[in-house]
Short mmCIF file of C-alpha atoms in Angstrom, two decimals:
data_model
loop_
_atom_site.label_atom_id
_atom_site.label_comp_id
_atom_site.label_asym_id
_atom_site.label_seq_id
_atom_site.Cartn_x
_atom_site.Cartn_y
_atom_site.Cartn_z
CA MET A 39 -38.78 54.03 20.84
CA VAL A 40 -37.24 55.68 23.87
CA HIS A 41 -34.36 57.08 22.23
CA LEU A 42 -34.31 57.96 18.46
CA PRO A 43 -31.30 58.89 16.23
CA ASN A 44 -29.97 62.23 17.17
CA ASP A 45 -26.93 62.94 15.05
CA ASP A 46 -25.53 66.27 14.81
CA ASP A 47 -25.68 68.46 11.60
CA GLN A 48 -22.03 68.88 11.14
CA CYS A 49 -20.90 65.65 9.38
CA GLY A 50 -18.32 66.94 6.91
CA TRP A 51 -18.86 64.15 4.36
CA TYR A 52 -22.73 64.80 4.22
CA HIS A 53 -22.20 68.65 4.02
CA ALA A 54 -19.74 67.99 1.07
CA LEU A 55 -22.64 66.58 -1.12
CA PRO A 56 -24.75 68.47 -3.35
CA LYS A 57 -28.18 69.28 -2.02
CA VAL A 58 -30.96 67.12 -3.27
CA PRO A 59 -34.88 67.06 -2.53
CA ALA A 60 -35.94 64.84 0.16
CA ARG A 61 -37.80 61.82 -0.57
CA PRO A 62 -41.32 61.48 0.90
CA SER A 63 -42.01 60.67 4.47
CA LEU A 64 -44.18 58.03 6.10
CA VAL A 65 -47.69 59.61 6.07
CA GLY A 66 -50.82 57.87 6.67
CA GLU A 67 -51.41 53.93 6.49
CA GLN A 68 -49.01 52.16 4.18
CA THR A 69 -48.22 48.57 3.49
CA ALA A 70 -45.34 46.80 1.75
CA ASP A 71 -44.59 42.96 0.97
CA TYR A 72 -40.99 43.41 2.41
CA LEU A 73 -40.14 46.32 4.80
CA ILE A 74 -36.19 47.17 5.71
CA LEU A 75 -35.71 49.64 8.60
CA GLY A 76 -32.37 51.56 8.31
CA ALA A 77 -30.93 52.86 5.14
CA GLY A 78 -27.29 52.35 5.97
CA PHE A 79 -25.07 49.94 4.31
CA ALA A 80 -26.85 47.10 5.68
CA GLY A 81 -30.31 48.21 4.88
CA LEU A 82 -29.43 49.32 1.50
CA ALA A 83 -27.85 45.99 0.81
CA MET A 84 -31.18 44.09 2.02
CA ALA A 85 -33.44 46.14 0.06
CA ARG A 86 -31.30 45.64 -3.23
CA ARG A 87 -31.15 41.81 -2.57
CA VAL A 88 -34.84 41.32 -1.68
CA ALA A 89 -35.72 43.26 -4.84
CA THR A 90 -33.62 41.14 -6.96
CA HIS A 91 -35.16 38.06 -5.51
CA LYS A 92 -38.51 39.36 -5.54
CA PRO A 93 -38.91 41.78 -8.61
CA ASN A 94 -42.79 41.86 -8.42
CA SER A 95 -43.02 42.51 -4.87
CA ARG A 96 -43.34 45.99 -3.20
CA ILE A 97 -40.43 46.73 -1.02
CA LYS A 98 -40.04 49.84 1.27
CA LEU A 99 -36.93 51.20 2.71
CA ILE A 100 -37.45 53.52 5.65
CA ASP A 101 -34.99 55.83 7.60
CA ALA A 102 -35.33 58.13 10.35
CA GLN A 103 -33.27 60.70 8.83
CA ARG A 104 -32.10 61.67 5.32
CA VAL A 105 -30.13 58.95 3.66
CA GLY A 106 -26.39 59.46 4.42
CA GLN A 107 -26.76 61.41 7.45
CA GLY A 108 -26.65 58.30 9.84
CA ALA A 109 -23.65 56.25 11.05
CA SER A 110 -22.79 54.76 7.50
CA GLY A 111 -22.19 58.21 6.19
CA ARG A 112 -20.11 59.24 9.13
CA ASN A 113 -17.09 57.04 9.32
CA SER A 114 -13.68 57.46 8.15
CA GLY A 115 -14.04 56.23 4.85
CA PHE A 116 -12.20 53.00 4.92
CA VAL A 117 -13.75 49.82 3.26
CA ILE A 118 -11.62 47.25 5.04
CA ASP A 119 -11.13 43.67 3.88
CA LEU A 120 -9.16 42.34 6.87
CA PRO A 121 -11.11 41.18 10.00
CA HIS A 122 -11.16 43.66 12.96
CA LYS A 123 -8.19 43.71 15.35
CA PHE A 124 -9.87 41.69 17.76
CA ALA A 125 -11.28 39.21 15.16
CA LEU A 126 -7.77 38.84 14.07
CA GLU A 127 -6.74 37.06 17.28
CA HIS A 128 -9.53 34.59 17.00
CA PRO A 129 -8.02 31.10 17.86
CA ASP A 130 -10.22 29.55 14.89
CA PRO A 131 -8.18 29.99 11.48
CA GLU A 132 -11.32 29.03 9.53
CA HIS A 133 -13.41 31.67 11.50
CA LYS A 134 -10.88 34.34 10.17
CA GLN A 135 -10.68 33.05 6.78
CA LYS A 136 -14.40 33.09 6.57
CA LEU A 137 -14.60 36.60 7.84
CA LEU A 138 -11.81 37.81 5.16
CA ALA A 139 -13.71 36.18 2.39
CA LEU A 140 -17.01 37.67 3.23
CA ASN A 141 -15.35 41.21 3.43
CA ARG A 142 -13.71 40.85 0.19
CA SER A 143 -17.15 39.67 -1.31
CA ALA A 144 -18.64 42.99 0.05
CA ILE A 145 -15.79 45.01 -1.59
CA ALA A 146 -16.16 43.26 -4.81
CA GLN A 147 -19.96 43.93 -4.74
CA LEU A 148 -19.58 47.38 -3.98
CA ASP A 149 -16.79 47.94 -6.72
CA GLN A 150 -19.25 46.47 -9.36
CA LEU A 151 -22.11 48.91 -8.16
CA VAL A 152 -19.90 51.89 -8.25
CA ASN A 153 -18.81 51.28 -11.50
CA GLN A 154 -22.18 49.98 -13.00
CA TYR A 155 -23.95 53.28 -11.84
CA SER A 156 -20.99 55.70 -11.99
CA ILE A 157 -21.32 56.53 -8.32
CA ASP A 158 -19.04 59.62 -7.66
CA CYS A 159 -17.76 58.81 -4.19
CA GLN A 160 -13.94 59.06 -4.46
CA TRP A 161 -13.87 55.24 -4.56
CA SER A 162 -10.37 54.00 -4.78
CA ALA A 163 -8.22 50.85 -4.27
CA LYS A 164 -5.53 52.46 -2.19
CA GLY A 165 -5.27 49.97 0.75
CA LYS A 166 -4.38 51.28 4.06
CA TYR A 167 -1.34 52.04 6.34
CA GLN A 168 -1.36 51.10 10.09
CA GLY A 169 1.12 53.61 11.75
CA ALA A 170 3.32 53.80 14.87
CA VAL A 171 4.13 57.03 16.54
CA GLY A 172 6.38 55.61 19.30
CA ALA A 173 7.62 52.21 21.04
CA ARG A 174 4.03 51.30 22.24
CA GLY A 175 2.75 51.42 18.56
CA GLU A 176 5.80 49.72 17.40
CA ALA A 177 4.96 46.78 19.77
CA TYR A 178 1.38 46.65 18.28
CA LEU A 179 2.78 46.79 14.82
CA ASP A 180 4.99 43.67 15.65
CA HIS A 181 1.93 41.92 16.93
CA PHE A 182 0.10 42.85 13.81
CA GLU A 183 2.64 41.51 11.58
CA HIS A 184 2.55 38.27 13.46
CA LEU A 185 -1.18 37.97 12.84
CA MET A 186 -0.77 38.61 9.06
CA LYS A 187 1.76 35.91 8.82
CA GLU A 188 -0.68 33.52 10.56
CA LEU A 189 -3.27 34.64 8.17
CA GLY A 190 -1.17 34.28 5.15
CA GLU A 191 -1.99 37.77 3.95
CA PRO A 192 0.40 40.23 2.18
CA TYR A 193 1.75 43.23 4.04
CA TYR A 194 4.81 45.66 3.49
CA HIS A 195 6.96 47.55 5.94
CA VAL A 196 7.04 51.29 5.39
CA ASP A 197 9.85 53.12 7.11
CA ASN A 198 9.74 56.54 8.22
CA LYS A 199 11.26 58.44 5.28
CA GLU A 200 8.96 56.44 2.67
CA LEU A 201 5.89 57.18 4.87
CA SER A 202 6.80 60.70 5.38
CA GLU A 203 6.66 61.25 1.58
CA VAL A 204 3.19 59.90 1.41
CA LEU A 205 1.64 61.48 4.74
CA GLY A 206 3.42 64.86 4.42
CA THR A 207 4.56 64.39 8.14
CA PRO A 208 7.57 62.65 9.75
CA TYR A 209 5.43 62.07 13.01
CA TYR A 210 5.22 58.27 12.36
CA ARG A 211 8.19 56.05 13.11
CA ARG A 212 6.92 53.42 10.58
CA ALA A 213 3.98 51.48 9.29
CA ILE A 214 2.63 48.47 7.79
CA TYR A 215 0.79 48.62 4.68
CA THR A 216 -1.92 46.16 3.68
CA PRO A 217 -3.25 46.50 -0.02
CA GLY A 218 -6.81 45.00 0.31
CA SER A 219 -8.72 47.98 1.59
CA TYR A 220 -10.61 50.70 -0.17
CA LEU A 221 -11.09 54.39 0.35
CA VAL A 222 -14.33 56.11 -0.12
CA GLN A 223 -16.46 59.39 0.59
CA PRO A 224 -19.08 57.29 2.57
CA ALA A 225 -22.08 59.53 2.65
CA ALA A 226 -21.68 59.81 -1.16
CA LEU A 227 -21.37 56.08 -1.53
CA VAL A 228 -24.48 55.63 0.68
CA ARG A 229 -26.40 58.04 -1.35
CA GLY A 230 -25.30 56.67 -4.68
CA LEU A 231 -26.38 53.11 -3.69
CA SER A 232 -29.80 54.65 -2.63
CA GLU A 233 -30.27 56.21 -5.88
CA SER A 234 -29.56 53.15 -7.83
CA LEU A 235 -32.01 50.83 -6.08
CA PRO A 236 -34.24 48.56 -8.23
CA ASP A 237 -37.46 50.08 -9.29
CA ASN A 238 -39.63 48.03 -6.88
CA VAL A 239 -37.83 49.72 -3.96
CA SER A 240 -39.49 52.77 -2.50
CA VAL A 241 -37.39 54.98 -0.17
CA LEU A 242 -39.02 56.91 2.92
CA GLU A 243 -36.88 59.50 4.62
CA ASN A 244 -37.28 61.77 7.77
CA SER A 245 -39.52 58.89 9.23
CA PRO A 246 -38.51 57.89 12.64
CA ILE A 247 -40.15 54.82 13.98
CA ARG A 248 -41.26 55.08 17.73
CA HIS A 249 -43.05 51.72 18.06
CA LEU A 250 -43.33 48.30 16.44
CA THR A 251 -45.68 45.41 17.17
CA LYS A 252 -47.08 42.12 15.60
CA GLU A 253 -50.68 42.41 14.62
CA ASN A 254 -52.71 39.57 12.75
CA GLY A 255 -49.51 38.39 11.23
CA GLN A 256 -48.18 41.63 10.05
CA TRP A 257 -45.35 43.77 11.64
CA VAL A 258 -46.77 47.29 12.21
CA LEU A 259 -44.41 50.17 12.53
CA TYR A 260 -45.71 53.43 13.99
CA GLY A 261 -44.18 56.86 13.16
CA HIS A 262 -44.96 60.41 13.74
CA GLU A 263 -47.65 60.97 10.98
CA GLY A 264 -48.18 57.47 9.70
CA VAL A 265 -48.25 53.63 10.05
CA ILE A 266 -46.77 50.90 7.72
CA LYS A 267 -47.57 47.30 7.93
CA SER A 268 -45.63 44.45 6.18
CA PRO A 269 -45.53 40.39 6.90
CA VAL A 270 -41.74 40.59 6.65
CA LEU A 271 -39.49 43.22 8.40
CA LEU A 272 -35.66 43.23 8.16
CA LEU A 273 -33.80 45.40 10.83
CA GLY A 274 -30.68 47.33 9.56
CA THR A 275 -30.74 49.40 12.66
CA SER A 276 -27.41 48.40 14.24
CA ILE A 277 -27.34 49.86 17.79
CA PHE A 278 -31.07 51.08 17.56
CA THR A 279 -32.16 47.61 17.35
CA ARG A 280 -32.34 47.34 21.24
CA GLU A 281 -34.57 50.39 21.28
CA PHE A 282 -37.26 47.96 19.87
CA GLY A 283 -36.68 45.47 22.67
CA TYR A 284 -34.37 43.10 20.78
CA LEU A 285 -30.77 42.25 21.61
CA LYS A 286 -31.59 44.34 24.68
CA ASN A 287 -28.47 44.62 27.33
CA ARG A 288 -26.15 42.88 24.63
CA LEU A 289 -25.28 46.08 22.61
CA LEU A 290 -22.97 48.87 23.69
CA PRO A 291 -23.50 52.37 21.96
CA VAL A 292 -20.09 53.98 21.25
CA MET A 293 -19.55 57.30 19.39
CA THR A 294 -16.39 58.35 17.62
CA PHE A 295 -15.52 61.70 16.45
CA ALA A 296 -13.91 63.35 13.45
CA SER A 297 -12.83 66.80 12.29
CA TRP A 298 -11.54 67.88 8.98
CA THR A 299 -10.26 70.99 7.19
CA ARG A 300 -11.38 72.69 4.22
CA PRO A 301 -9.63 71.72 0.90
CA LEU A 302 -6.03 72.86 1.07
CA THR A 303 -4.92 75.65 -1.36
CA ASP A 304 -2.12 75.08 -3.90
CA ASP A 305 0.20 76.85 -1.48
CA GLU A 306 -0.83 74.96 1.46
CA MET A 307 -0.38 71.62 -0.65
CA ARG A 308 3.34 72.64 -1.27
CA LYS A 309 3.70 73.06 2.62
CA TYR A 310 1.90 69.77 3.15
CA GLY A 311 4.26 67.85 0.57
CA GLY A 312 2.62 64.57 0.75
CA GLU A 313 0.25 62.64 -1.55
CA LEU A 314 -3.54 62.85 -1.93
CA ASP A 315 -6.09 59.97 -1.19
CA TRP A 316 -4.65 57.87 1.61
CA GLY A 317 -5.87 56.51 5.01
CA LEU A 318 -3.94 55.47 8.00
CA THR A 319 -5.30 53.70 11.10
CA PRO A 320 -3.35 53.46 14.39
CA ALA A 321 -1.39 50.36 15.35
CA ASP A 322 -2.84 51.12 19.01
CA HIS A 323 -6.63 51.17 18.32
CA ALA A 324 -7.23 53.82 20.81
CA ALA A 325 -5.03 56.39 19.02
CA THR A 326 -5.59 58.28 15.87
CA THR A 327 -6.87 57.76 12.51
CA MET A 328 -5.97 60.17 9.62
CA ARG A 329 -7.11 60.59 6.17
CA MET A 330 -6.19 62.62 3.29
CA THR A 331 -8.98 62.89 0.74
CA ALA A 332 -8.94 62.98 -2.78
CA ASP A 333 -10.35 66.57 -2.65
CA ARG A 334 -7.45 67.90 -0.44
CA ARG A 335 -9.07 67.63 2.96
CA ILE A 336 -7.21 66.30 6.02
CA MET A 337 -9.20 64.54 8.53
CA VAL A 338 -8.32 63.55 12.12
CA ARG A 339 -10.52 60.96 14.07
CA ASN A 340 -9.92 60.04 17.64
CA SER A 341 -12.00 60.15 20.91
CA TYR A 342 -14.45 57.54 21.95
CA LYS A 343 -17.26 58.08 24.31
CA HIS A 344 -19.97 55.68 25.71
CA THR A 345 -23.31 57.22 24.52
CA PRO A 346 -26.45 55.52 26.06
CA LYS A 347 -28.72 58.32 24.73
CA TYR A 348 -26.80 58.47 21.42
CA GLY A 349 -26.29 62.13 20.23
CA ARG A 350 -28.06 63.50 23.36
CA SER A 351 -25.30 62.21 25.38
CA ILE A 352 -22.89 64.68 23.71
CA SER A 353 -22.86 68.29 25.32
CA HIS A 354 -21.51 71.29 23.41
CA ALA A 355 -18.72 71.45 25.92
CA MET A 356 -17.66 67.77 25.24
CA LYS A 357 -17.55 68.33 21.62
CA ALA A 358 -15.66 71.45 22.01
CA LYS A 359 -13.03 69.70 23.83
CA ILE A 360 -12.94 66.82 21.42
CA ARG A 361 -12.44 69.45 18.47
CA ASN A 362 -9.53 70.91 20.47
CA ASP A 363 -7.95 67.44 20.97
CA HIS A 364 -8.34 66.94 17.28
CA ARG A 365 -6.49 70.16 16.72
CA GLN A 366 -3.73 69.21 18.71
CA ALA A 367 -3.39 65.96 16.89
CA PHE A 368 -3.38 67.87 13.68
CA LEU A 369 -0.78 70.59 14.66
CA LEU A 370 1.56 67.77 16.01
CA ARG A 371 1.42 66.24 12.56
CA TYR A 372 1.17 69.41 10.45
CA PRO A 373 2.68 72.58 12.26
CA ALA A 374 3.26 74.30 8.89
CA LEU A 375 -0.66 74.18 8.22
CA GLU A 376 -1.43 76.04 11.54
CA ASP A 377 -3.49 78.52 9.62
CA VAL A 378 -5.59 75.92 7.89
CA PRO A 379 -9.14 75.69 10.01
CA PHE A 380 -11.29 72.86 10.71
CA THR A 381 -14.76 73.42 8.98
CA HIS A 382 -16.65 70.52 10.53
CA THR A 383 -16.33 68.13 13.65
CA TRP A 384 -18.87 65.31 13.99
CA GLY A 385 -19.54 62.09 15.87
CA GLY A 386 -21.06 58.88 14.76
CA VAL A 387 -22.54 56.15 16.88
CA TYR A 388 -22.17 52.45 16.50
CA ALA A 389 -22.46 49.15 18.31
CA ILE A 390 -19.89 46.95 19.84
CA SER A 391 -20.35 43.73 21.94
CA ARG A 392 -18.46 42.71 24.83
CA ASN A 393 -17.48 39.51 23.30
CA PHE A 394 -16.91 41.17 19.65
CA THR A 395 -19.67 39.01 18.28
CA ASN A 396 -21.92 40.18 15.33
CA PHE A 397 -25.64 39.10 15.54
CA PHE A 398 -27.06 37.81 12.27
CA GLY A 399 -30.34 35.97 11.68
CA GLN A 400 -34.05 35.66 12.84
CA LEU A 401 -35.51 37.30 15.94
CA ASP A 402 -39.06 36.40 15.49
CA GLU A 403 -41.42 34.92 12.84
CA GLY A 404 -41.20 37.36 9.79
CA LEU A 405 -38.40 39.37 11.64
CA TYR A 406 -34.81 39.33 10.79
CA ALA A 407 -31.76 41.40 11.81
CA SER A 408 -28.20 42.27 11.21
CA ALA A 409 -26.81 44.03 14.21
CA CYS A 410 -23.29 45.08 15.85
CA ASP A 411 -20.66 45.59 13.25
CA ASN A 412 -18.03 46.32 16.07
CA GLY A 413 -16.69 49.24 14.21
CA VAL A 414 -16.19 47.84 10.76
CA GLY A 415 -19.50 48.74 9.09
CA VAL A 416 -19.12 49.29 5.35
CA ALA A 417 -17.98 45.91 4.29
CA TRP A 418 -19.76 43.98 7.10
CA GLY A 419 -23.07 46.17 6.68
CA THR A 420 -23.06 45.24 2.89
CA ILE A 421 -22.39 41.66 3.13
CA SER A 422 -24.51 40.97 6.19
CA GLY A 423 -27.39 42.88 4.72
CA THR A 424 -26.98 40.99 1.47
CA LEU A 425 -27.04 37.73 3.02
CA LEU A 426 -29.85 38.52 5.54
CA ALA A 427 -31.99 39.28 2.65
CA ASP A 428 -31.22 35.67 1.33
CA HIS A 429 -32.10 34.17 4.74
CA ALA A 430 -35.42 36.18 4.66
CA VAL A 431 -36.35 34.97 1.21
CA GLY A 432 -35.36 31.35 2.05
CA ALA A 433 -32.39 31.20 -0.50
CA THR A 434 -29.34 29.11 0.28
CA SER A 435 -25.68 29.58 -0.52
CA ASN A 436 -22.11 28.73 0.93
CA GLN A 437 -21.83 32.49 1.93
CA LEU A 438 -24.85 32.13 4.01
CA ASP A 439 -23.47 29.02 5.80
CA ASP A 440 -20.15 30.97 6.18
CA ILE A 441 -21.69 34.01 7.85
CA LYS A 442 -23.80 31.71 10.21
CA TYR A 443 -20.52 30.22 11.09
CA VAL A 444 -18.92 33.42 12.28
CA THR A 445 -21.74 35.18 14.09
CA GLY A 446 -23.51 34.47 17.19
CA MET A 447 -25.16 36.08 20.20
CA PRO A 448 -23.47 39.25 21.68
CA SER A 449 -22.80 38.62 25.36
CA LEU A 450 -24.92 40.09 28.13
CA ASN A 451 -23.96 43.39 29.44
CA PRO A 452 -23.72 44.21 33.38
CA PRO A 453 -26.68 46.18 34.46
CA GLU A 454 -26.49 49.91 35.10
CA PRO A 455 -25.05 51.75 36.58
CA PHE A 456 -22.23 49.26 36.61
CA LEU A 457 -22.10 49.25 32.83
CA GLY A 458 -21.80 52.83 32.28
CA ILE A 459 -19.13 53.22 34.97
CA GLY A 460 -17.25 50.20 33.37
CA VAL A 461 -17.21 51.43 29.90
CA LYS A 462 -16.28 55.15 30.75
CA SER A 463 -13.39 53.76 32.98
CA ARG A 464 -12.09 51.39 30.22
CA ILE A 465 -12.43 54.35 27.46
CA GLN A 466 -10.53 56.71 29.95
CA LEU A 467 -7.94 53.98 30.49
CA ALA A 468 -7.12 53.27 26.94
CA LYS A 469 -6.95 57.00 26.18
CA TRP A 470 -4.44 57.46 29.15
CA GLN A 471 -2.39 54.32 28.01
CA SER A 472 -2.38 55.58 24.25
CA ARG A 473 -1.59 59.14 24.86
CA SER A 474 1.83 58.60 23.30
CA GLU A 475 0.27 57.39 20.14
CA LEU A 476 -2.48 60.15 19.72
#
């Protein structure tokens, strides 16, 4: 690999977890009957499902970092049932209904696992708000309402007064509430899922893979201190899939950023005056996402960057500016909490495609991948990983037919330097257009 994962060490979700000993790393020469690369939501679902199908097989799940440190543990903690905003505009009603059913199947699967294994991850069926600050946001809300009517899904109008009582701020004009989403502490869920894997799954951490090749019918992965071989390889590597030469020039690496406070004190909670455990996404997708966690932390997420070298694309100065932007958004909403500091600011990289298409399927003999979640990773990673495992072992189902129906090939990107210039310009334009909603 040319560019390895290089996430910062300031993810608040991960820092809030109790420390646990690291699992073994890839050392020496190892083998497996099935090998899964990437221990995020997709890879964890792959490992669990393959182990269910093949209880007597040796399955190994390998990650470049500690489980929970990567992108799956860095999102805003929404498990969203509705298709992505762009997918909601798809002209084929059947496409949208299949996406919705797949996402809800993932939520049901995660709900069952959280309860079965008592995973402590702030899992809650709270739904989500989509909020508008001004006229631009309200126009987006009107469009969203139209799409909900087309889809036949329930939604509820929330006016300024009712919304203020929930959020503890009158900053938003109004919102639309949809009941099907869940909220979660994502790093805790990732860790809990990894700790509850079947006994025939072994997890290797801190084991970045620099190269893979096919030799004598075996996929061979080379790490810093070891080599691992398997006849079947499943990639849950999202944007990093392109580093192995697959889906090259079809995936765009984008990083989003979040900051959060320490837990509010009792006195600060009185000043805040809102509820615990809610999530709000912006009606204008380039604006600000907000969370109040179950343990009293307020989180702000905005700012998007094109990151061709992932974490190495982000300088200290850039991160400091992003943190300042988050602070301004926080103070606009909660001026009475100006003395409450941010404790962590972090970024997380994910893959999008220009045609907003997810890849799912076989790349080569014995090689399978699910890549490009287009920013809706928890539910999509879970269901796509589950069904990719079915595909790899030769199982069939209506759901497998459905996911093949809604996925395809991400479109080709323009060559550099035009790609970088275009993506950066588009992000800057979206930020300028959305400035009233930030």
